[in-house]
Amino acid sequence: MKIRGLLLKDIFELLAQCLVQLVLTGVYLLLPLFIRGIGLFASVGMMLLAMTPVYALGYDERCRWERYALAMPVRKSDLFWSRFLLGVIAVALGAAVQVLVALLAGRGDLLSSLAVTAPAAILYLLIVLPLMMKLGVEKGRFLLLLLTVAFMLLSGLVA
């Protein structure tokens, strides 16, 4: 129940704040319809979606939400799992859009790249999210950039 409430808070917050990010992610997910070498574009879209919990963490850090949350009957593990679940939901929605695009366009290569990029995005979440929660978004920004570029390039090259 606590995790569901935290997840809903993050979703409402992100819907109010991240319209540009959603449009940009949609462009990257639909771009493979028009361009043949799609591995890198698919991985960029998935990494943008996997970064959704980091955006929520940044907004929370700016308004000092974690201090308030920890004063309530919420553990740090609840905060982590709600943000991880937010990332998994974002990646799953992106994967669903990519599958729909692949089926409508008759492109099997999109499905094969999805088999690489979606698990890479989940692995990225498992590595980045604990680091960002420990270091903070502002202090961990350079590390976040390095890990994001590395995961995008590796999953884009493999896909």
PDB file of C-alpha atoms in Angstrom:
ATOM      1  CA  MET A   1       0.000   0.000   0.000  1.00  0.00           C
ATOM      2  CA  LYS A   2       2.830   2.426   0.850  1.00  0.00           C
ATOM      3  CA  ILE A   3       4.656   1.644  -2.372  1.00  0.00           C
ATOM      4  CA  ARG A   4       1.476   2.216  -4.396  1.00  0.00           C
ATOM      5  CA  GLY A   5       0.994   5.646  -2.813  1.00  0.00           C
ATOM      6  CA  LEU A   6       4.618   6.615  -3.440  1.00  0.00           C
ATOM      7  CA  LEU A   7       4.326   5.396  -7.026  1.00  0.00           C
ATOM      8  CA  LEU A   8       1.183   7.463  -7.621  1.00  0.00           C
ATOM      9  CA  LYS A   9       2.904  10.535  -6.155  1.00  0.00           C
ATOM     10  CA  ASP A  10       5.802  10.123  -8.588  1.00  0.00           C
ATOM     11  CA  ILE A  11       3.500   9.559 -11.567  1.00  0.00           C
ATOM     12  CA  PHE A  12       1.416  12.667 -10.852  1.00  0.00           C
ATOM     13  CA  GLU A  13       4.534  14.724 -10.261  1.00  0.00           C
ATOM     14  CA  LEU A  14       6.144  13.564 -13.504  1.00  0.00           C
ATOM     15  CA  LEU A  15       3.012  14.108 -15.577  1.00  0.00           C
ATOM     16  CA  ALA A  16       2.923  17.693 -14.376  1.00  0.00           C
ATOM     17  CA  GLN A  17       6.639  18.330 -14.943  1.00  0.00           C
ATOM     18  CA  CYS A  18       7.886  16.206 -17.835  1.00  0.00           C
ATOM     19  CA  LEU A  19       5.756  16.876 -20.900  1.00  0.00           C
ATOM     20  CA  VAL A  20       8.813  17.734 -23.004  1.00  0.00           C
ATOM     21  CA  GLN A  21      10.575  14.559 -21.916  1.00  0.00           C
ATOM     22  CA  LEU A  22       7.537  12.469 -22.854  1.00  0.00           C
ATOM     23  CA  VAL A  23       7.381  14.049 -26.319  1.00  0.00           C
ATOM     24  CA  LEU A  24      11.107  13.510 -26.858  1.00  0.00           C
ATOM     25  CA  THR A  25      10.837   9.881 -25.759  1.00  0.00           C
ATOM     26  CA  GLY A  26       7.900   9.367 -28.136  1.00  0.00           C
ATOM     27  CA  VAL A  27       9.981  10.735 -31.006  1.00  0.00           C
ATOM     28  CA  TYR A  28      12.818   8.314 -30.255  1.00  0.00           C
ATOM     29  CA  LEU A  29      10.405   5.386 -29.997  1.00  0.00           C
ATOM     30  CA  LEU A  30       8.725   6.244 -33.326  1.00  0.00           C
ATOM     31  CA  LEU A  31      11.887   7.265 -35.197  1.00  0.00           C
ATOM     32  CA  PRO A  32      12.794   3.663 -36.114  1.00  0.00           C
ATOM     33  CA  LEU A  33       9.771   3.648 -38.451  1.00  0.00           C
ATOM     34  CA  PHE A  34      11.601   6.025 -40.753  1.00  0.00           C
ATOM     35  CA  ILE A  35      15.266   5.058 -40.315  1.00  0.00           C
ATOM     36  CA  ARG A  36      16.755   1.621 -40.954  1.00  0.00           C
ATOM     37  CA  GLY A  37      19.714   1.551 -38.522  1.00  0.00           C
ATOM     38  CA  ILE A  38      17.531   1.520 -35.439  1.00  0.00           C
ATOM     39  CA  GLY A  39      19.618  -0.048 -32.699  1.00  0.00           C
ATOM     40  CA  LEU A  40      20.886   3.217 -31.239  1.00  0.00           C
ATOM     41  CA  PHE A  41      17.529   5.035 -31.514  1.00  0.00           C
ATOM     42  CA  ALA A  42      15.712   2.244 -29.708  1.00  0.00           C
ATOM     43  CA  SER A  43      18.277   2.275 -26.914  1.00  0.00           C
ATOM     44  CA  VAL A  44      18.038   6.072 -26.562  1.00  0.00           C
ATOM     45  CA  GLY A  45      14.257   5.819 -26.127  1.00  0.00           C
ATOM     46  CA  MET A  46      14.558   3.049 -23.559  1.00  0.00           C
ATOM     47  CA  MET A  47      17.269   4.872 -21.598  1.00  0.00           C
ATOM     48  CA  LEU A  48      15.143   8.033 -21.509  1.00  0.00           C
ATOM     49  CA  LEU A  49      12.321   5.963 -20.076  1.00  0.00           C
ATOM     50  CA  ALA A  50      14.641   4.232 -17.614  1.00  0.00           C
ATOM     51  CA  MET A  51      15.751   7.667 -16.380  1.00  0.00           C
ATOM     52  CA  THR A  52      12.179   8.518 -15.332  1.00  0.00           C
ATOM     53  CA  PRO A  53      12.781   7.574 -11.655  1.00  0.00           C
ATOM     54  CA  VAL A  54      15.934   9.717 -11.652  1.00  0.00           C
ATOM     55  CA  TYR A  55      13.836  12.703 -12.761  1.00  0.00           C
ATOM     56  CA  ALA A  56      11.398  11.979  -9.930  1.00  0.00           C
ATOM     57  CA  LEU A  57      14.302  11.674  -7.512  1.00  0.00           C
ATOM     58  CA  GLY A  58      15.639  15.048  -8.671  1.00  0.00           C
ATOM     59  CA  TYR A  59      12.279  16.748  -8.142  1.00  0.00           C
ATOM     60  CA  ASP A  60      11.982  15.171  -4.700  1.00  0.00           C
ATOM     61  CA  GLU A  61      15.512  16.195  -3.797  1.00  0.00           C
ATOM     62  CA  ARG A  62      14.827  19.802  -4.794  1.00  0.00           C
ATOM     63  CA  CYS A  63      11.838  20.084  -2.466  1.00  0.00           C
ATOM     64  CA  ARG A  64      13.422  17.884   0.243  1.00  0.00           C
ATOM     65  CA  TRP A  65      10.715  15.234  -0.010  1.00  0.00           C
ATOM     66  CA  GLU A  66      12.851  12.401   1.345  1.00  0.00           C
ATOM     67  CA  ARG A  67      13.226  14.087   4.734  1.00  0.00           C
ATOM     68  CA  TYR A  68       9.464  14.398   4.968  1.00  0.00           C
ATOM     69  CA  ALA A  69       8.889  10.857   3.711  1.00  0.00           C
ATOM     70  CA  LEU A  70      11.249   9.347   6.255  1.00  0.00           C
ATOM     71  CA  ALA A  71       9.344  11.142   9.031  1.00  0.00           C
ATOM     72  CA  MET A  72       6.333   9.061   8.003  1.00  0.00           C
ATOM     73  CA  PRO A  73       6.117   5.281   8.341  1.00  0.00           C
ATOM     74  CA  VAL A  74       8.054   4.808   5.083  1.00  0.00           C
ATOM     75  CA  ARG A  75      11.387   3.028   4.851  1.00  0.00           C
ATOM     76  CA  LYS A  76      14.152   3.843   2.386  1.00  0.00           C
ATOM     77  CA  SER A  77      13.529   0.455   0.791  1.00  0.00           C
ATOM     78  CA  ASP A  78       9.913   1.508   0.113  1.00  0.00           C
ATOM     79  CA  LEU A  79      11.193   4.638  -1.624  1.00  0.00           C
ATOM     80  CA  PHE A  80      13.611   2.559  -3.703  1.00  0.00           C
ATOM     81  CA  TRP A  81      11.041  -0.051  -4.733  1.00  0.00           C
ATOM     82  CA  SER A  82       8.436   2.553  -5.656  1.00  0.00           C
ATOM     83  CA  ARG A  83      10.944   4.329  -7.890  1.00  0.00           C
ATOM     84  CA  PHE A  84      12.186   1.061  -9.348  1.00  0.00           C
ATOM     85  CA  LEU A  85       8.598   0.066 -10.117  1.00  0.00           C
ATOM     86  CA  LEU A  86       8.067   3.460 -11.767  1.00  0.00           C
ATOM     87  CA  GLY A  87      11.053   2.760 -14.021  1.00  0.00           C
ATOM     88  CA  VAL A  88       9.875  -0.746 -14.866  1.00  0.00           C
ATOM     89  CA  ILE A  89       6.413   0.579 -15.758  1.00  0.00           C
ATOM     90  CA  ALA A  90       7.960   3.292 -17.963  1.00  0.00           C
ATOM     91  CA  VAL A  91      10.180   0.752 -19.748  1.00  0.00           C
ATOM     92  CA  ALA A  92       7.239  -1.653 -20.178  1.00  0.00           C
ATOM     93  CA  LEU A  93       5.105   1.106 -21.719  1.00  0.00           C
ATOM     94  CA  GLY A  94       7.964   2.009 -24.057  1.00  0.00           C
ATOM     95  CA  ALA A  95       8.380  -1.640 -24.987  1.00  0.00           C
ATOM     96  CA  ALA A  96       4.651  -1.892 -25.726  1.00  0.00           C
ATOM     97  CA  VAL A  97       4.870   1.150 -27.999  1.00  0.00           C
ATOM     98  CA  GLN A  98       7.882  -0.348 -29.754  1.00  0.00           C
ATOM     99  CA  VAL A  99       6.114  -3.680 -30.252  1.00  0.00           C
ATOM    100  CA  LEU A 100       3.089  -1.867 -31.679  1.00  0.00           C
ATOM    101  CA  VAL A 101       5.309   0.135 -34.029  1.00  0.00           C
ATOM    102  CA  ALA A 102       7.138  -3.035 -35.107  1.00  0.00           C
ATOM    103  CA  LEU A 103       3.881  -4.869 -35.809  1.00  0.00           C
ATOM    104  CA  LEU A 104       2.335  -1.966 -37.721  1.00  0.00           C
ATOM    105  CA  ALA A 105       5.467  -1.402 -39.782  1.00  0.00           C
ATOM    106  CA  GLY A 106       6.246  -5.105 -40.238  1.00  0.00           C
ATOM    107  CA  ARG A 107       9.750  -4.688 -38.866  1.00  0.00           C
ATOM    108  CA  GLY A 108      11.122  -7.703 -37.043  1.00  0.00           C
ATOM    109  CA  ASP A 109      14.441  -5.944 -36.394  1.00  0.00           C
ATOM    110  CA  LEU A 110      12.641  -3.647 -33.957  1.00  0.00           C
ATOM    111  CA  LEU A 111      11.540  -6.656 -31.941  1.00  0.00           C
ATOM    112  CA  SER A 112      15.038  -8.105 -31.857  1.00  0.00           C
ATOM    113  CA  SER A 113      16.507  -4.765 -30.707  1.00  0.00           C
ATOM    114  CA  LEU A 114      13.814  -4.592 -28.028  1.00  0.00           C
ATOM    115  CA  ALA A 115      15.013  -7.933 -26.672  1.00  0.00           C
ATOM    116  CA  VAL A 116      18.322  -6.210 -25.898  1.00  0.00           C
ATOM    117  CA  THR A 117      17.314  -2.657 -24.979  1.00  0.00           C
ATOM    118  CA  ALA A 118      14.520  -3.418 -22.484  1.00  0.00           C
ATOM    119  CA  PRO A 119      16.614  -5.753 -20.266  1.00  0.00           C
ATOM    120  CA  ALA A 120      19.528  -3.290 -20.525  1.00  0.00           C
ATOM    121  CA  ALA A 121      17.220  -0.511 -19.303  1.00  0.00           C
ATOM    122  CA  ILE A 122      16.132  -2.611 -16.308  1.00  0.00           C
ATOM    123  CA  LEU A 123      19.772  -3.449 -15.506  1.00  0.00           C
ATOM    124  CA  TYR A 124      20.568   0.252 -15.790  1.00  0.00           C
ATOM    125  CA  LEU A 125      17.840   0.981 -13.228  1.00  0.00           C
ATOM    126  CA  LEU A 126      19.252  -1.583 -10.818  1.00  0.00           C
ATOM    127  CA  ILE A 127      22.688   0.031 -11.005  1.00  0.00           C
ATOM    128  CA  VAL A 128      21.868   3.736 -11.236  1.00  0.00           C
ATOM    129  CA  LEU A 129      18.931   4.068  -8.870  1.00  0.00           C
ATOM    130  CA  PRO A 130      20.730   2.937  -5.672  1.00  0.00           C
ATOM    131  CA  LEU A 131      23.710   5.135  -6.581  1.00  0.00           C
ATOM    132  CA  MET A 132      21.523   8.186  -7.139  1.00  0.00           C
ATOM    133  CA  MET A 133      19.611   7.564  -3.917  1.00  0.00           C
ATOM    134  CA  LYS A 134      22.896   7.281  -2.016  1.00  0.00           C
ATOM    135  CA  LEU A 135      24.802  10.167  -3.641  1.00  0.00           C
ATOM    136  CA  GLY A 136      21.901  12.409  -4.590  1.00  0.00           C
ATOM    137  CA  VAL A 137      21.100  13.544  -8.097  1.00  0.00           C
ATOM    138  CA  GLU A 138      23.198  16.711  -7.968  1.00  0.00           C
ATOM    139  CA  LYS A 139      26.334  15.026  -6.623  1.00  0.00           C
ATOM    140  CA  GLY A 140      25.950  11.961  -8.844  1.00  0.00           C
ATOM    141  CA  ARG A 141      25.206  13.840 -12.076  1.00  0.00           C
ATOM    142  CA  PHE A 142      28.571  13.072 -13.752  1.00  0.00           C
ATOM    143  CA  LEU A 143      28.387   9.395 -12.792  1.00  0.00           C
ATOM    144  CA  LEU A 144      24.813   9.291 -14.110  1.00  0.00           C
ATOM    145  CA  LEU A 145      25.945  10.775 -17.417  1.00  0.00           C
ATOM    146  CA  LEU A 146      28.777   8.258 -17.814  1.00  0.00           C
ATOM    147  CA  LEU A 147      26.577   5.262 -16.995  1.00  0.00           C
ATOM    148  CA  THR A 148      23.759   6.457 -19.261  1.00  0.00           C
ATOM    149  CA  VAL A 149      26.032   6.959 -22.267  1.00  0.00           C
ATOM    150  CA  ALA A 150      27.740   3.612 -21.653  1.00  0.00           C
ATOM    151  CA  PHE A 151      24.445   1.714 -21.459  1.00  0.00           C
ATOM    152  CA  MET A 152      23.030   3.502 -24.519  1.00  0.00           C
ATOM    153  CA  LEU A 153      26.075   2.758 -26.631  1.00  0.00           C
ATOM    154  CA  LEU A 154      26.414  -0.851 -25.501  1.00  0.00           C
ATOM    155  CA  SER A 155      22.750  -1.721 -25.961  1.00  0.00           C
ATOM    156  CA  GLY A 156      22.640   0.222 -29.242  1.00  0.00           C
ATOM    157  CA  LEU A 157      25.655  -1.618 -30.618  1.00  0.00           C
ATOM    158  CA  VAL A 158      24.401  -5.016 -29.519  1.00  0.00           C
ATOM    159  CA  ALA A 159      20.888  -4.342 -30.844  1.00  0.00           C
TER     160      ALA A 159
END
